Amino acid sequence: MKTLIKNGTLVTASETFQADLLLADGRIALIGAGLSADGAQEVDAAGHYVLPGAIDVHTHLELPFGGTVSSDDFYSGHKAAAFGGTTFHIDFAMQAKGERLQQAVERWNKKAADKAVIDYGYHLGITDLNEAILNEIPEMGRAGIPSLKLFMAYKNNLQVDDTTLFRTMLKAAEHGLLVMVHAENGDAIDVLIQQARAAGHLTPEWHALTRPDWCEGEATGRAVALAAVAGAPLYVVHVTCAKAVEAIALGRAKGARVMGETCVQYFHFSVDNLRQPDGAKFVCSPPVRTAADQAALWEAVRNGSLQHISTDHCPFLFDGTRPIMYEGRPFQIPGKELGAGDFSKIPNGLPVIEDRMPILWSYGVGQGRISLNQLVALGCTNPAKIFGLYPQKGTLAVGSDADVVIWDPHKQKTWGVNASHQRTDYNLFEGWEITGLPVKVFRRGELLVDGDRWLGQAGTGKWTPRATHAPVL
Ligand code: URP
Ligand code: ZN
Ligand code: ZN
């Protein structure tokens, strides 16, 4: 199957130029002026931008968490991702206690296989380390899973101690894997949560007040220091605050091989949102913070202290006592209401996978905070490089997978749950005005989204192996 995209303006991480693009057999076959191709279906992209399919390296589809399960699975999450211009994501295959890493991968394969539409990979979430697991780490790298995630928070659940973190880093350094951390001091946070509950402070605002930025800054600095000692590359997920940015920047300045991401929600929401009557909608960890932190995050993505903007997509229903309709069928699962009356029981996580690129387009590029090339670097190219996928994905180059988005810079939409494909009952950006949206989305040359039409087929997305020894940007 061949598609010739004519007259578009191509955008990469470093260039913006007029060219045609020929997609053939799932790859980008040619890029150039005035192309023609026998038998190709022609698409006129005049007046539109042509971008690489976006990559989101931080998602939690169908994740058991907080007494329920995140409400998007590998079909609904992929459909939503594609409508937002994302054609590849990396989910976290979480090791259960006592489980081999390979077993976690097999469990995630069962979730994904018949449902996937966009392409995907896994990071391995390590919760229970011993000699056998340490020895499995190099095998995982060789099998195409070169990134390991550890939680420094969620005490008595996912949290690991520093011995586990450091031993994992040493092994990762030896075999070219990347260590990722959720950096918050889970011990201190646990004490603060117990104190708040004992004092009767139970509203969603207390979710943020019991997870102060110092706890994130401290854990980030600790992870940076341990990675420097181990000689391991480190990637800090969902950075939310100036103190964590500073810890990463300091580590980089001192020669540590440290990188990080923030997520689009942390640019736009603050503890004030948690004070609203529907504050539970904004509960995620680390929490949304302050306007000063938002400014620090914008600066960090501009100056290269942070290299990717992901989503940490982990949606829950706001009111899981009521079914919603999804593709003509009722869908119901417990959600944020589990924490009514006690902030510590609100499932942590937000729906963002579809919102990310349109919001970044309108409120990042559109408001002059980042350039179009920075958007492509932060949303597409850097994550491909950091996570061992480049140049197969994340760019527009001959030989790369034909993951391509045609973007109409003038298309307008009032954003919100009714316009969204995320399988939940609310949208963080309800009522926000968007100018600039994907109008055609190709995955390996196949059209998944055509305007408002969904053409994706469950089970066609491919698990994609990634390389070890990826660069540190
Ligand atoms: O609140 C969040 N972020 N939920 C998902 C799990 C995690 O910590 O990434
Ligand atoms: Zn996390
Ligand atoms: Zn996460």
Short mmCIF file of C-alpha atoms and ligand atoms in Angstrom, two decimals:
data_model
loop_
_atom_site.label_atom_id
_atom_site.label_comp_id
_atom_site.label_asym_id
_atom_site.label_seq_id
_atom_site.Cartn_x
_atom_site.Cartn_y
_atom_site.Cartn_z
CA MET A 1 0.00 0.00 0.00
CA LYS A 2 1.36 3.42 -1.02
CA THR A 3 0.32 6.89 0.08
CA LEU A 4 1.75 10.11 -1.33
CA ILE A 5 1.33 13.11 0.94
CA LYS A 6 1.68 16.19 -1.28
CA ASN A 7 2.35 19.87 -0.58
CA GLY A 8 2.67 19.67 3.20
CA THR A 9 5.07 21.51 5.49
CA LEU A 10 7.23 18.89 7.17
CA VAL A 11 8.36 19.51 10.73
CA THR A 12 11.20 17.67 12.42
CA ALA A 13 13.06 18.42 15.64
CA SER A 14 15.44 20.67 13.74
CA GLU A 15 13.83 21.75 10.45
CA THR A 16 10.60 22.98 8.88
CA PHE A 17 10.37 22.62 5.09
CA GLN A 18 8.02 22.06 2.17
CA ALA A 19 8.16 18.55 0.73
CA ASP A 20 6.15 15.56 -0.39
CA LEU A 21 6.33 12.28 1.49
CA LEU A 22 5.85 8.81 0.01
CA LEU A 23 4.74 6.09 2.39
CA ALA A 24 5.20 2.54 1.09
CA ASP A 25 5.12 -0.86 2.80
CA GLY A 26 4.86 0.70 6.24
CA ARG A 27 7.92 2.92 5.83
CA ILE A 28 8.75 6.40 4.64
CA ALA A 29 10.07 5.60 1.16
CA LEU A 30 10.87 9.06 -0.21
CA ILE A 31 10.92 12.69 0.87
CA GLY A 32 11.29 15.39 -1.78
CA ALA A 33 9.78 18.09 -3.94
CA GLY A 34 7.31 17.24 -6.71
CA LEU A 35 7.16 13.49 -6.02
CA SER A 36 4.88 11.20 -7.98
CA ALA A 37 4.27 7.50 -7.53
CA ASP A 38 2.29 5.04 -9.61
CA GLY A 39 -0.60 3.48 -7.78
CA ALA A 40 -0.21 5.67 -4.73
CA GLN A 41 -3.19 7.18 -3.04
CA GLU A 42 -2.65 10.95 -2.97
CA VAL A 43 -3.38 13.11 0.03
CA ASP A 44 -3.21 16.90 -0.40
CA ALA A 45 -1.64 18.42 2.73
CA ALA A 46 -1.48 22.00 1.39
CA GLY A 47 -1.77 24.45 4.29
CA HIS A 48 -1.14 21.66 6.78
CA TYR A 49 1.86 20.52 8.77
CA VAL A 50 3.23 16.98 8.55
CA LEU A 51 4.72 15.67 11.79
CA PRO A 52 6.20 12.39 12.99
CA GLY A 53 3.70 10.37 15.02
CA ALA A 54 4.09 11.40 18.64
CA ILE A 55 5.55 9.09 21.28
CA ASP A 56 4.39 8.88 24.89
CA VAL A 57 6.78 6.92 27.12
CA HIS A 58 4.66 7.08 30.26
CA THR A 59 1.25 5.39 30.29
CA HIS A 60 -0.64 2.96 32.51
CA LEU A 61 -3.27 1.09 30.53
CA GLU A 62 -5.48 -1.33 32.47
CA LEU A 63 -3.31 -0.89 35.55
CA PRO A 64 -4.62 -2.29 38.85
CA PHE A 65 -4.21 0.66 41.23
CA GLY A 66 -5.85 2.09 44.34
CA GLY A 67 -8.50 -0.62 44.62
CA THR A 68 -9.59 -0.44 40.99
CA VAL A 69 -8.10 -0.58 37.49
CA SER A 70 -7.27 2.33 35.17
CA SER A 71 -10.19 2.72 32.82
CA ASP A 72 -8.45 2.71 29.42
CA ASP A 73 -7.23 -0.58 28.05
CA PHE A 74 -4.95 -1.20 25.07
CA TYR A 75 -7.84 -0.62 22.67
CA SER A 76 -9.56 2.45 24.13
CA GLY A 77 -6.25 4.01 25.18
CA HIS A 78 -4.79 3.46 21.71
CA LYS A 79 -7.83 4.92 20.00
CA ALA A 80 -7.63 8.02 22.19
CA ALA A 81 -3.87 8.27 21.66
CA ALA A 82 -4.26 8.12 17.88
CA PHE A 83 -6.93 10.84 17.83
CA GLY A 84 -4.43 13.02 19.68
CA GLY A 85 -1.61 12.30 17.20
CA THR A 86 0.26 9.70 19.26
CA THR A 87 1.27 6.56 17.38
CA PHE A 88 3.63 4.87 19.84
CA HIS A 89 3.69 4.52 23.61
CA ILE A 90 5.56 2.66 26.30
CA ASP A 91 3.54 1.14 29.12
CA PHE A 92 4.83 -0.19 32.44
CA ALA A 93 4.73 -3.98 32.80
CA MET A 94 4.60 -4.18 36.58
CA GLN A 95 6.28 -7.08 38.38
CA ALA A 96 4.00 -8.54 41.06
CA LYS A 97 5.73 -9.55 44.30
CA GLY A 98 7.52 -12.86 43.84
CA GLU A 99 7.07 -12.78 40.09
CA ARG A 100 9.81 -13.17 37.46
CA LEU A 101 10.18 -10.25 35.07
CA GLN A 102 9.28 -12.49 32.15
CA GLN A 103 5.97 -13.32 33.86
CA ALA A 104 5.14 -9.62 34.13
CA VAL A 105 5.85 -9.26 30.41
CA GLU A 106 3.57 -12.19 29.65
CA ARG A 107 0.76 -10.70 31.72
CA TRP A 108 1.10 -7.41 29.84
CA ASN A 109 1.22 -9.24 26.50
CA LYS A 110 -2.17 -10.76 27.33
CA LYS A 111 -3.62 -7.30 28.00
CA ALA A 112 -2.23 -5.87 24.77
CA ALA A 113 -2.21 -8.55 22.08
CA ASP A 114 -5.81 -8.57 20.83
CA LYS A 115 -6.48 -4.93 21.54
CA ALA A 116 -3.47 -2.88 20.45
CA VAL A 117 -3.88 -0.47 17.54
CA ILE A 118 -0.87 1.82 17.78
CA ASP A 119 2.60 0.34 18.28
CA TYR A 120 3.93 -0.03 21.79
CA GLY A 121 6.69 -1.20 24.09
CA TYR A 122 7.17 -1.86 27.80
CA HIS A 123 9.33 -0.67 30.64
CA LEU A 124 9.70 -3.19 33.44
CA GLY A 125 8.44 -1.97 36.80
CA ILE A 126 10.58 -3.67 39.44
CA THR A 127 8.97 -4.12 42.86
CA ASP A 128 10.72 -7.21 44.23
CA LEU A 129 14.45 -7.62 43.60
CA ASN A 130 16.59 -10.67 44.33
CA GLU A 131 19.55 -12.40 42.63
CA ALA A 132 17.37 -14.16 40.08
CA ILE A 133 15.67 -10.92 39.10
CA LEU A 134 19.02 -9.13 38.85
CA ASN A 135 20.17 -11.85 36.49
CA GLU A 136 17.04 -11.47 34.39
CA ILE A 137 17.72 -7.77 33.76
CA PRO A 138 20.31 -8.28 30.98
CA GLU A 139 17.97 -10.81 29.32
CA MET A 140 15.22 -8.19 29.31
CA GLY A 141 17.56 -5.72 27.63
CA ARG A 142 18.45 -8.26 24.96
CA ALA A 143 14.75 -9.04 24.45
CA GLY A 144 13.93 -5.41 23.59
CA ILE A 145 12.98 -4.03 27.01
CA PRO A 146 15.93 -1.79 27.89
CA SER A 147 14.29 0.38 30.58
CA LEU A 148 13.53 -0.38 34.22
CA LYS A 149 11.27 1.62 36.50
CA LEU A 150 11.43 1.87 40.28
CA PHE A 151 9.14 3.70 42.66
CA MET A 152 10.65 5.67 45.54
CA ALA A 153 7.10 6.33 46.81
CA TYR A 154 3.85 4.40 47.52
CA LYS A 155 5.07 2.88 50.79
CA ASN A 156 3.97 -0.69 51.55
CA ASN A 157 2.95 -1.07 47.94
CA LEU A 158 5.24 -0.30 44.99
CA GLN A 159 8.02 1.51 46.88
CA VAL A 160 11.53 0.06 46.82
CA ASP A 161 14.40 0.87 49.18
CA ASP A 162 17.70 2.46 48.19
CA THR A 163 19.50 -0.90 48.20
CA THR A 164 17.12 -2.16 45.54
CA LEU A 165 17.42 1.03 43.54
CA PHE A 166 21.22 1.09 43.72
CA ARG A 167 21.71 -2.59 42.89
CA THR A 168 19.38 -2.19 39.90
CA MET A 169 21.38 0.84 38.77
CA LEU A 170 24.66 -1.08 38.96
CA LYS A 171 23.23 -3.91 36.86
CA ALA A 172 21.65 -1.50 34.38
CA ALA A 173 24.94 0.39 33.98
CA GLU A 174 26.74 -2.87 33.21
CA HIS A 175 24.30 -3.87 30.46
CA GLY A 176 23.25 -0.59 28.87
CA LEU A 177 19.74 -0.32 30.31
CA LEU A 178 18.09 2.91 31.46
CA VAL A 179 16.78 3.26 35.03
CA MET A 180 13.64 5.35 35.54
CA VAL A 181 12.38 6.56 38.90
CA HIS A 182 9.20 7.92 40.39
CA ALA A 183 11.05 10.28 42.71
CA GLU A 184 9.21 11.16 45.92
CA ASN A 185 10.27 10.36 49.48
CA GLY A 186 7.62 7.75 50.24
CA ASP A 187 8.62 7.33 53.91
CA ALA A 188 8.15 11.00 54.78
CA ILE A 189 4.97 11.20 52.72
CA ASP A 190 3.53 8.20 54.56
CA VAL A 191 4.07 9.95 57.92
CA LEU A 192 2.49 13.16 56.61
CA ILE A 193 -0.54 11.27 55.32
CA GLN A 194 -1.08 9.52 58.66
CA GLN A 195 -0.77 12.85 60.51
CA ALA A 196 -3.24 14.58 58.19
CA ARG A 197 -5.79 11.80 58.51
CA ALA A 198 -5.45 11.74 62.30
CA ALA A 199 -6.09 15.50 62.35
CA GLY A 200 -9.22 15.03 60.22
CA HIS A 201 -7.75 16.66 57.11
CA LEU A 202 -9.40 14.51 54.48
CA THR A 203 -10.16 16.71 51.44
CA PRO A 204 -8.33 16.30 48.10
CA GLU A 205 -6.19 19.38 48.77
CA TRP A 206 -4.41 17.32 51.42
CA HIS A 207 -3.15 15.00 48.73
CA ALA A 208 -0.83 17.85 47.68
CA LEU A 209 -0.13 19.10 51.18
CA THR A 210 1.12 15.66 52.26
CA ARG A 211 3.38 15.35 49.21
CA PRO A 212 5.44 18.56 49.42
CA ASP A 213 7.90 19.57 46.72
CA TRP A 214 10.80 19.03 49.13
CA CYS A 215 9.96 15.31 49.15
CA GLU A 216 10.18 15.24 45.36
CA GLY A 217 13.33 17.38 45.28
CA GLU A 218 15.02 15.20 47.92
CA ALA A 219 14.19 11.92 46.19
CA THR A 220 15.25 13.32 42.80
CA GLY A 221 18.58 14.47 44.22
CA ARG A 222 19.08 11.09 45.91
CA ALA A 223 18.36 9.18 42.70
CA VAL A 224 20.69 11.47 40.75
CA ALA A 225 23.48 10.90 43.28
CA LEU A 226 23.01 7.12 43.33
CA ALA A 227 22.99 7.01 39.52
CA ALA A 228 26.19 9.05 39.41
CA VAL A 229 27.88 6.63 41.84
CA ALA A 230 26.60 3.60 39.91
CA GLY A 231 27.58 5.11 36.56
CA ALA A 232 24.05 4.46 35.35
CA PRO A 233 21.91 6.60 33.08
CA LEU A 234 18.82 7.86 34.91
CA TYR A 235 15.46 9.17 33.70
CA VAL A 236 13.21 10.88 36.24
CA VAL A 237 9.53 10.50 35.35
CA HIS A 238 6.78 13.09 35.88
CA VAL A 239 8.88 15.95 37.27
CA THR A 240 6.50 18.53 38.75
CA CYS A 241 8.47 21.19 40.58
CA ALA A 242 11.39 23.61 40.52
CA LYS A 243 13.23 21.70 43.26
CA ALA A 244 13.29 18.48 41.20
CA VAL A 245 14.30 20.37 38.05
CA GLU A 246 17.16 21.93 40.00
CA ALA A 247 18.35 18.52 41.25
CA ILE A 248 18.41 17.19 37.66
CA ALA A 249 20.14 20.30 36.31
CA LEU A 250 22.76 20.10 39.05
CA GLY A 251 23.42 16.44 38.29
CA ARG A 252 23.78 17.21 34.57
CA ALA A 253 26.10 20.12 35.29
CA LYS A 254 28.28 17.79 37.38
CA GLY A 255 28.44 15.19 34.62
CA ALA A 256 25.81 12.68 35.82
CA ARG A 257 23.97 10.98 32.96
CA VAL A 258 20.57 12.22 34.05
CA MET A 259 17.42 13.10 32.11
CA GLY A 260 13.78 13.72 32.90
CA GLU A 261 10.28 14.34 31.67
CA THR A 262 7.33 16.34 32.81
CA CYS A 263 3.70 15.75 31.83
CA VAL A 264 1.39 18.22 30.15
CA GLN A 265 -0.96 18.47 33.15
CA TYR A 266 1.81 19.89 35.35
CA PHE A 267 2.05 23.00 33.16
CA HIS A 268 -1.59 23.87 33.64
CA PHE A 269 -3.03 22.77 36.97
CA SER A 270 -2.23 23.61 40.57
CA VAL A 271 -3.25 22.88 44.13
CA ASP A 272 -6.14 25.33 43.54
CA ASN A 273 -7.74 22.70 41.30
CA LEU A 274 -7.63 20.22 44.20
CA ARG A 275 -9.62 22.75 46.28
CA GLN A 276 -12.53 22.67 43.81
CA PRO A 277 -15.61 20.55 44.68
CA ASP A 278 -14.44 18.10 41.99
CA GLY A 279 -10.82 18.25 43.19
CA ALA A 280 -10.48 14.44 43.06
CA LYS A 281 -10.38 14.73 39.27
CA PHE A 282 -6.90 16.29 39.61
CA VAL A 283 -5.40 13.80 42.09
CA CYS A 284 -2.20 12.32 40.74
CA SER A 285 1.26 11.71 42.19
CA PRO A 286 3.40 13.72 42.42
CA PRO A 287 0.64 16.30 42.83
CA VAL A 288 -0.15 19.37 40.76
CA ARG A 289 1.71 22.28 42.39
CA THR A 290 2.08 26.06 41.93
CA ALA A 291 2.30 28.69 39.19
CA ALA A 292 6.01 29.12 40.00
CA ASP A 293 6.58 25.41 39.44
CA GLN A 294 4.69 25.57 36.14
CA ALA A 295 7.01 28.37 35.00
CA ALA A 296 10.05 26.33 36.05
CA LEU A 297 8.80 23.38 33.99
CA TRP A 298 8.31 25.47 30.85
CA GLU A 299 11.83 26.81 31.28
CA ALA A 300 13.21 23.30 31.83
CA VAL A 301 11.74 21.94 28.59
CA ARG A 302 13.01 24.99 26.72
CA ASN A 303 16.57 24.82 28.07
CA GLY A 304 16.94 21.04 27.79
CA SER A 305 17.00 20.16 31.51
CA LEU A 306 13.93 18.00 30.74
CA GLN A 307 13.83 16.16 27.43
CA HIS A 308 10.29 14.78 27.02
CA ILE A 309 6.70 15.77 27.74
CA SER A 310 4.68 12.62 28.39
CA THR A 311 1.25 12.06 29.97
CA ASP A 312 1.44 9.50 32.80
CA HIS A 313 -1.98 8.57 31.39
CA CYS A 314 -3.70 6.61 34.16
CA PRO A 315 -7.40 7.43 33.89
CA PHE A 316 -10.18 6.66 36.33
CA LEU A 317 -13.87 7.52 36.23
CA PHE A 318 -14.75 10.48 38.43
CA ASP A 319 -18.01 8.78 39.38
CA GLY A 320 -17.63 5.05 38.98
CA THR A 321 -21.11 4.40 40.40
CA ARG A 322 -22.58 5.40 37.04
CA PRO A 323 -21.93 3.66 33.73
CA ILE A 324 -20.72 5.64 30.73
CA MET A 325 -21.36 4.62 27.13
CA TYR A 326 -18.28 3.49 25.21
CA GLU A 327 -18.67 2.50 21.55
CA GLY A 328 -22.37 1.93 22.12
CA ARG A 329 -21.99 -0.22 25.23
CA PRO A 330 -22.20 0.64 28.93
CA PHE A 331 -18.87 0.71 30.73
CA GLN A 332 -18.54 0.96 34.49
CA ILE A 333 -15.65 0.52 36.90
CA PRO A 334 -14.93 1.99 40.37
CA GLY A 335 -13.19 5.34 40.18
CA LYS A 336 -12.32 8.46 42.13
CA GLU A 337 -15.43 8.10 44.34
CA LEU A 338 -13.46 5.43 46.25
CA GLY A 339 -11.77 8.37 47.97
CA ALA A 340 -14.89 10.35 48.84
CA GLY A 341 -14.22 11.44 52.43
CA ASP A 342 -10.54 10.41 52.46
CA PHE A 343 -8.02 11.87 50.01
CA SER A 344 -5.60 8.99 50.62
CA LYS A 345 -8.05 6.54 49.01
CA ILE A 346 -8.59 8.48 45.78
CA PRO A 347 -7.07 6.43 42.92
CA ASN A 348 -4.04 8.40 41.72
CA GLY A 349 -3.92 9.23 38.06
CA LEU A 350 -5.31 11.32 35.21
CA PRO A 351 -6.63 10.94 31.65
CA VAL A 352 -4.27 12.75 29.25
CA ILE A 353 -3.12 10.48 26.40
CA GLU A 354 -5.31 12.17 23.76
CA ASP A 355 -5.06 15.69 25.18
CA ARG A 356 -1.27 15.98 25.22
CA MET A 357 -0.31 17.08 21.69
CA PRO A 358 -3.38 19.26 20.97
CA ILE A 359 -2.94 21.07 24.31
CA LEU A 360 0.80 21.48 23.71
CA TRP A 361 0.08 22.74 20.22
CA SER A 362 -2.43 25.39 21.33
CA TYR A 363 -1.05 26.38 24.73
CA GLY A 364 2.66 25.65 24.17
CA VAL A 365 3.41 26.54 20.53
CA GLY A 366 0.31 28.72 20.09
CA GLN A 367 1.20 30.86 23.09
CA GLY A 368 4.88 31.14 22.17
CA ARG A 369 6.21 29.00 25.04
CA ILE A 370 7.89 26.46 22.76
CA SER A 371 8.56 26.38 19.02
CA LEU A 372 7.08 23.88 16.61
CA ASN A 373 10.46 22.16 16.32
CA GLN A 374 10.72 21.98 20.10
CA LEU A 375 7.27 20.39 20.17
CA VAL A 376 8.48 17.69 17.78
CA ALA A 377 11.71 17.22 19.75
CA LEU A 378 9.90 16.97 23.09
CA GLY A 379 6.93 14.94 21.91
CA CYS A 380 8.43 12.69 19.22
CA THR A 381 12.17 12.64 18.60
CA ASN A 382 13.80 12.87 22.03
CA PRO A 383 11.75 10.01 23.48
CA ALA A 384 12.62 7.85 20.47
CA LYS A 385 16.31 8.54 21.00
CA ILE A 386 16.31 8.11 24.79
CA PHE A 387 14.33 4.87 24.68
CA GLY A 388 16.20 3.08 21.89
CA LEU A 389 13.71 3.56 19.03
CA TYR A 390 15.45 6.09 16.84
CA PRO A 391 15.40 6.42 13.83
CA GLN A 392 12.77 3.72 13.42
CA LYS A 393 10.30 6.03 15.11
CA GLY A 394 10.14 9.66 16.21
CA THR A 395 11.20 11.40 13.00
CA LEU A 396 10.41 11.93 9.33
CA ALA A 397 13.27 10.22 7.49
CA VAL A 398 13.59 7.79 4.63
CA GLY A 399 13.47 4.28 6.10
CA SER A 400 11.65 5.28 9.28
CA ASP A 401 8.29 3.72 10.09
CA ALA A 402 5.51 5.63 8.35
CA ASP A 403 4.04 6.96 11.60
CA VAL A 404 2.88 10.32 10.32
CA VAL A 405 0.40 12.95 11.43
CA ILE A 406 -1.13 15.58 9.18
CA TRP A 407 -1.94 18.54 11.36
CA ASP A 408 -4.39 21.30 10.47
CA PRO A 409 -3.17 24.45 12.26
CA HIS A 410 -6.55 26.16 11.82
CA LYS A 411 -8.95 23.42 12.91
CA GLN A 412 -10.80 24.50 16.04
CA LYS A 413 -12.53 22.53 18.74
CA THR A 414 -13.87 23.18 22.19
CA TRP A 415 -12.10 20.46 24.17
CA GLY A 416 -13.88 18.30 26.71
CA VAL A 417 -15.25 14.90 27.57
CA ASN A 418 -17.77 14.93 24.72
CA ALA A 419 -15.04 15.56 22.14
CA SER A 420 -12.71 13.02 23.71
CA HIS A 421 -12.05 9.32 23.11
CA GLN A 422 -10.48 8.63 26.52
CA ARG A 423 -12.67 6.07 28.30
CA THR A 424 -13.68 8.11 31.30
CA ASP A 425 -16.40 10.51 32.39
CA TYR A 426 -14.44 13.75 32.57
CA ASN A 427 -11.72 15.76 30.88
CA LEU A 428 -9.17 17.91 32.68
CA PHE A 429 -9.28 20.51 29.89
CA GLU A 430 -13.09 20.81 29.76
CA GLY A 431 -14.11 23.89 27.77
CA TRP A 432 -10.58 24.83 26.66
CA GLU A 433 -10.41 26.22 23.13
CA ILE A 434 -8.05 24.36 20.79
CA THR A 435 -6.75 25.70 17.50
CA GLY A 436 -4.71 23.13 15.61
CA LEU A 437 -5.52 19.41 15.49
CA PRO A 438 -4.49 16.19 13.78
CA VAL A 439 -6.67 15.49 10.76
CA LYS A 440 -5.02 12.30 9.46
CA VAL A 441 -2.96 9.86 11.51
CA PHE A 442 -0.98 7.05 9.90
CA ARG A 443 0.63 4.15 11.77
CA ARG A 444 3.14 2.27 9.63
CA GLY A 445 1.40 3.78 6.60
CA GLU A 446 -2.11 2.73 7.60
CA LEU A 447 -4.66 5.44 8.14
CA LEU A 448 -6.04 5.15 11.67
CA VAL A 449 -7.77 8.51 11.99
CA ASP A 450 -9.35 10.43 9.14
CA GLY A 451 -10.92 13.61 10.49
CA ASP A 452 -13.48 12.40 13.02
CA ARG A 453 -13.53 8.87 11.53
CA TRP A 454 -11.86 5.98 13.35
CA LEU A 455 -10.40 3.34 11.06
CA GLY A 456 -8.17 1.52 13.55
CA GLN A 457 -8.53 -2.24 14.04
CA ALA A 458 -7.96 -3.92 17.40
CA GLY A 459 -4.99 -6.29 17.35
CA THR A 460 -3.04 -4.54 14.58
CA GLY A 461 -0.66 -2.58 16.86
CA LYS A 462 2.77 -4.18 17.20
CA TRP A 463 4.92 -4.63 20.25
CA THR A 464 8.21 -3.10 19.13
CA PRO A 465 11.56 -4.12 20.58
CA ARG A 466 13.94 -1.32 21.58
CA ALA A 467 17.73 -1.14 21.75
CA THR A 468 20.01 -1.01 24.78
CA HIS A 469 22.82 1.57 25.11
CA ALA A 470 20.61 4.44 23.94
CA PRO A 471 22.12 7.93 24.12
CA VAL A 472 21.77 10.29 27.03
CA LEU A 473 20.47 13.60 25.68
O1 URP B 1 -0.85 9.41 39.96
C1 URP B 1 -0.21 8.71 39.20
N1 URP B 1 0.86 9.20 38.67
N2 URP B 1 -0.61 7.45 38.93
C2 URP B 1 0.05 6.49 38.15
C3 URP B 1 1.17 5.84 38.87
C4 URP B 1 2.40 6.68 38.87
O2 URP B 1 2.90 7.05 39.93
O3 URP B 1 2.92 7.00 37.81
ZN ZN B 2 4.71 7.72 39.29
ZN ZN B 3 3.06 6.78 35.98
#
